[in-house]
Amino acid sequence: MAESPYFENVHDLINRPGEMREREHDFAVPAQLGEGLISVPKGALMHLSVRLESVHEGILATAEVQTTAHGECGRCLEPFDQSLQLEFQELFAYSVQEGDEYGVHGDHVDLEPPLRDAVVLSLPFQPVCRPDCLGIDPVTGEKRQQGDVEVASDEIDSRWDALSKFMTTTDSDDE
Ligand SMILES: [Zn+2]
């Protein structure tokens, strides 16, 4: 059975305050992070860069995470990807005093719970495919384009016309 990519072996750091080590690795996310309209799906690529420092009370982990969330736009309902970049820091204590603390287990620490919390906190509550998404036209039920709004210039309108002609001639399946 493969070891969790979130495990970090710290046996060379335990009870050696001042020692520190860094590790970077890439892996496929083994289980979905987050729920709702946007989440990091199982199998998404993640780049994890972690610095592990031995301190008096335990192991201090400072991590940088890069991955891609997959969501559904809250306005137009279209699926989209959003790159995520975040950092978190967590102390893994030798002796856990309270329920919300993380501990050193044997010779390793498990970054998964604090990483999951940090990812979930960084995900938007109301994801949109782009900040100016106009959503769905309540009359036609179609996704509204920039050219549909009155403030758009003629120049943009004519470009959309050209594009739609191009798309109907080359992709008849759309009709
Ligand atoms: Zn949208």
mmCIF file of C-alpha atoms and ligand atoms in Angstrom:
data_model
loop_
_atom_site.group_PDB
_atom_site.id
_atom_site.type_symbol
_atom_site.label_atom_id
_atom_site.label_comp_id
_atom_site.label_asym_id
_atom_site.label_seq_id
_atom_site.Cartn_x
_atom_site.Cartn_y
_atom_site.Cartn_z
ATOM 1 C CA MET A 1 0.000 0.000 0.000
ATOM 2 C CA ALA A 2 1.390 3.378 -1.026
ATOM 3 C CA GLU A 3 2.190 5.823 1.722
ATOM 4 C CA SER A 4 0.206 9.046 1.807
ATOM 5 C CA PRO A 5 1.927 11.837 -0.155
ATOM 6 C CA TYR A 6 1.105 14.093 2.792
ATOM 7 C CA PHE A 7 3.286 12.106 5.214
ATOM 8 C CA GLU A 8 6.668 13.559 6.039
ATOM 9 C CA ASN A 9 9.222 11.412 7.783
ATOM 10 C CA VAL A 10 10.828 13.455 10.556
ATOM 11 C CA HIS A 11 12.853 10.842 12.461
ATOM 12 C CA ASP A 12 16.086 12.778 11.776
ATOM 13 C CA LEU A 13 14.561 15.972 13.246
ATOM 14 C CA ILE A 14 12.931 14.681 16.413
ATOM 15 C CA ASN A 15 14.417 16.224 19.559
ATOM 16 C CA ARG A 16 17.038 18.124 17.579
ATOM 17 C CA PRO A 17 15.983 21.782 17.903
ATOM 18 C CA GLY A 18 17.577 23.946 15.241
ATOM 19 C CA GLU A 19 17.713 21.209 12.604
ATOM 20 C CA MET A 20 15.669 21.747 9.498
ATOM 21 C CA ARG A 21 14.974 20.152 6.152
ATOM 22 C CA GLU A 22 13.124 21.047 2.983
ATOM 23 C CA ARG A 23 11.346 18.834 0.496
ATOM 24 C CA GLU A 24 9.455 19.476 -2.727
ATOM 25 C CA HIS A 25 7.403 16.963 -4.594
ATOM 26 C CA ASP A 26 4.603 16.580 -7.122
ATOM 27 C CA PHE A 27 1.821 14.048 -6.866
ATOM 28 C CA ALA A 28 -1.770 13.352 -7.808
ATOM 29 C CA VAL A 29 -4.219 14.316 -5.074
ATOM 30 C CA PRO A 30 -5.388 11.002 -3.567
ATOM 31 C CA ALA A 31 -8.809 12.249 -2.402
ATOM 32 C CA GLN A 32 -10.990 15.261 -3.186
ATOM 33 C CA LEU A 33 -10.334 18.405 -1.130
ATOM 34 C CA GLY A 34 -13.381 20.522 -0.413
ATOM 35 C CA GLU A 35 -17.025 20.160 -1.243
ATOM 36 C CA GLY A 36 -19.657 22.232 -2.955
ATOM 37 C CA LEU A 37 -19.418 24.205 -6.182
ATOM 38 C CA ILE A 38 -15.636 24.169 -6.279
ATOM 39 C CA SER A 39 -13.096 21.650 -5.022
ATOM 40 C CA VAL A 40 -9.735 20.097 -5.803
ATOM 41 C CA PRO A 41 -10.704 16.796 -7.446
ATOM 42 C CA LYS A 42 -9.060 13.459 -6.846
ATOM 43 C CA GLY A 43 -6.205 13.067 -9.316
ATOM 44 C CA ALA A 44 -5.439 16.798 -9.625
ATOM 45 C CA LEU A 45 -1.718 17.525 -9.734
ATOM 46 C CA MET A 46 -0.324 19.099 -6.609
ATOM 47 C CA HIS A 47 3.064 20.662 -6.014
ATOM 48 C CA LEU A 48 3.964 20.639 -2.340
ATOM 49 C CA SER A 49 6.978 22.440 -0.976
ATOM 50 C CA VAL A 50 7.500 21.996 2.742
ATOM 51 C CA ARG A 51 10.077 23.194 5.249
ATOM 52 C CA LEU A 52 10.306 21.131 8.427
ATOM 53 C CA GLU A 53 11.995 22.702 11.443
ATOM 54 C CA SER A 54 12.755 21.010 14.705
ATOM 55 C CA VAL A 55 11.674 23.247 17.570
ATOM 56 C CA HIS A 56 11.486 22.606 21.286
ATOM 57 C CA GLU A 57 7.825 21.588 21.317
ATOM 58 C CA GLY A 58 7.814 19.550 18.140
ATOM 59 C CA ILE A 59 8.109 19.927 14.382
ATOM 60 C CA LEU A 60 7.124 23.193 12.714
ATOM 61 C CA ALA A 61 5.972 22.705 9.124
ATOM 62 C CA THR A 62 5.756 25.583 6.657
ATOM 63 C CA ALA A 63 4.210 24.529 3.362
ATOM 64 C CA GLU A 64 3.469 26.009 -0.043
ATOM 65 C CA VAL A 65 0.823 24.345 -2.155
ATOM 66 C CA GLN A 66 0.101 24.742 -5.857
ATOM 67 C CA THR A 67 -2.774 22.887 -7.438
ATOM 68 C CA THR A 68 -5.880 23.333 -9.581
ATOM 69 C CA ALA A 69 -9.458 23.468 -8.360
ATOM 70 C CA HIS A 70 -12.341 22.486 -10.577
ATOM 71 C CA GLY A 71 -15.601 24.314 -10.142
ATOM 72 C CA GLU A 72 -18.928 25.230 -11.603
ATOM 73 C CA CYS A 73 -19.658 28.902 -12.181
ATOM 74 C CA GLY A 74 -22.349 30.172 -9.795
ATOM 75 C CA ARG A 75 -23.721 32.486 -12.523
ATOM 76 C CA CYS A 76 -23.558 30.639 -15.847
ATOM 77 C CA LEU A 77 -23.141 27.064 -14.493
ATOM 78 C CA GLU A 78 -20.234 26.338 -16.829
ATOM 79 C CA PRO A 79 -17.365 24.237 -15.497
ATOM 80 C CA PHE A 80 -13.998 25.918 -15.113
ATOM 81 C CA ASP A 81 -10.560 25.383 -13.591
ATOM 82 C CA GLN A 82 -8.895 27.767 -11.173
ATOM 83 C CA SER A 83 -5.275 27.573 -10.123
ATOM 84 C CA LEU A 84 -4.700 27.697 -6.398
ATOM 85 C CA GLN A 85 -1.601 28.816 -4.590
ATOM 86 C CA LEU A 86 -1.505 28.958 -0.822
ATOM 87 C CA GLU A 87 0.711 28.635 2.211
ATOM 88 C CA PHE A 88 0.166 27.352 5.682
ATOM 89 C CA GLN A 89 2.157 26.773 8.835
ATOM 90 C CA GLU A 90 1.462 24.180 11.491
ATOM 91 C CA LEU A 91 3.178 23.001 14.631
ATOM 92 C CA PHE A 92 3.134 19.249 15.168
ATOM 93 C CA ALA A 93 3.630 18.843 18.897
ATOM 94 C CA TYR A 94 5.394 15.967 20.673
ATOM 95 C CA SER A 95 2.689 15.983 23.302
ATOM 96 C CA VAL A 96 -0.759 17.054 22.195
ATOM 97 C CA GLN A 97 -2.545 19.036 24.934
ATOM 98 C CA GLU A 98 -5.792 19.913 23.226
ATOM 99 C CA GLY A 99 -8.063 18.338 20.678
ATOM 100 C CA ASP A 100 -7.366 20.859 17.948
ATOM 101 C CA GLU A 101 -3.602 20.327 18.003
ATOM 102 C CA TYR A 102 -1.693 18.099 15.629
ATOM 103 C CA GLY A 103 0.939 15.718 16.881
ATOM 104 C CA VAL A 104 4.024 13.851 15.717
ATOM 105 C CA HIS A 105 3.006 10.240 15.085
ATOM 106 C CA GLY A 106 5.906 7.856 15.549
ATOM 107 C CA ASP A 107 8.527 9.084 13.092
ATOM 108 C CA HIS A 108 6.260 11.136 10.822
ATOM 109 C CA VAL A 109 3.842 14.035 10.619
ATOM 110 C CA ASP A 110 0.689 14.021 8.498
ATOM 111 C CA LEU A 111 0.248 17.288 6.583
ATOM 112 C CA GLU A 112 -3.127 16.251 5.233
ATOM 113 C CA PRO A 113 -5.501 17.722 7.897
ATOM 114 C CA PRO A 114 -3.964 21.241 7.993
ATOM 115 C CA LEU A 115 -3.457 21.188 4.216
ATOM 116 C CA ARG A 116 -7.097 20.249 3.697
ATOM 117 C CA ASP A 117 -8.195 23.093 6.005
ATOM 118 C CA ALA A 118 -5.978 25.607 4.192
ATOM 119 C CA VAL A 119 -7.240 24.517 0.755
ATOM 120 C CA VAL A 120 -10.893 24.646 1.806
ATOM 121 C CA LEU A 121 -10.425 28.131 3.307
ATOM 122 C CA SER A 122 -8.841 29.373 0.072
ATOM 123 C CA LEU A 123 -11.712 28.197 -2.139
ATOM 124 C CA PRO A 124 -14.298 30.870 -3.012
ATOM 125 C CA PHE A 125 -17.787 30.510 -1.505
ATOM 126 C CA GLN A 126 -19.382 31.714 -4.728
ATOM 127 C CA PRO A 127 -17.113 30.628 -7.567
ATOM 128 C CA VAL A 128 -17.402 32.370 -10.923
ATOM 129 C CA CYS A 129 -15.722 31.364 -14.186
ATOM 130 C CA ARG A 130 -14.399 34.926 -14.478
ATOM 131 C CA PRO A 131 -15.046 38.091 -12.429
ATOM 132 C CA ASP A 132 -17.186 39.731 -15.155
ATOM 133 C CA CYS A 133 -19.264 36.665 -16.017
ATOM 134 C CA LEU A 134 -22.711 37.897 -17.035
ATOM 135 C CA GLY A 135 -24.510 34.688 -16.208
ATOM 136 C CA ILE A 136 -27.497 33.324 -18.051
ATOM 137 C CA ASP A 137 -30.007 35.436 -19.917
ATOM 138 C CA PRO A 138 -33.328 34.917 -18.081
ATOM 139 C CA VAL A 139 -35.236 35.197 -21.387
ATOM 140 C CA THR A 140 -33.270 32.920 -23.689
ATOM 141 C CA GLY A 141 -31.635 30.683 -21.090
ATOM 142 C CA GLU A 142 -28.362 31.095 -22.989
ATOM 143 C CA LYS A 143 -25.108 32.274 -21.497
ATOM 144 C CA ARG A 144 -24.856 36.058 -21.968
ATOM 145 C CA GLN A 145 -21.849 37.295 -23.924
ATOM 146 C CA GLN A 146 -20.062 40.619 -23.574
ATOM 147 C CA GLY A 147 -21.571 41.800 -26.894
ATOM 148 C CA ASP A 148 -25.078 41.484 -25.479
ATOM 149 C CA VAL A 149 -24.721 44.330 -23.002
ATOM 150 C CA GLU A 150 -25.539 47.860 -24.079
ATOM 151 C CA VAL A 151 -22.208 49.355 -23.062
ATOM 152 C CA ALA A 152 -20.321 47.183 -25.561
ATOM 153 C CA SER A 153 -18.913 49.054 -28.528
ATOM 154 C CA ASP A 154 -19.801 48.366 -32.170
ATOM 155 C CA GLU A 155 -16.306 47.155 -32.730
ATOM 156 C CA ILE A 156 -16.731 44.344 -30.222
ATOM 157 C CA ASP A 157 -20.166 43.521 -31.655
ATOM 158 C CA SER A 158 -18.793 43.113 -35.148
ATOM 159 C CA ARG A 159 -16.014 40.907 -33.880
ATOM 160 C CA TRP A 160 -18.528 38.654 -32.182
ATOM 161 C CA ASP A 161 -20.487 38.509 -35.464
ATOM 162 C CA ALA A 162 -17.390 37.451 -37.332
ATOM 163 C CA LEU A 163 -16.646 34.850 -34.724
ATOM 164 C CA SER A 164 -20.158 33.415 -34.746
ATOM 165 C CA LYS A 165 -20.113 33.160 -38.570
ATOM 166 C CA PHE A 166 -16.779 31.431 -38.364
ATOM 167 C CA MET A 167 -18.080 28.994 -35.781
ATOM 168 C CA THR A 168 -21.286 28.146 -37.682
ATOM 169 C CA THR A 169 -19.400 27.472 -40.911
ATOM 170 C CA THR A 170 -16.727 25.313 -39.356
ATOM 171 C CA ASP A 171 -18.734 23.571 -36.653
ATOM 172 C CA SER A 172 -22.210 22.701 -37.862
ATOM 173 C CA ASP A 173 -22.777 20.455 -34.837
ATOM 174 C CA ASP A 174 -23.353 23.604 -32.797
ATOM 175 C CA GLU A 175 -26.609 24.396 -34.547
HETATM 176 ZN ZN ZN B 1 -19.720 32.016 -15.607
#
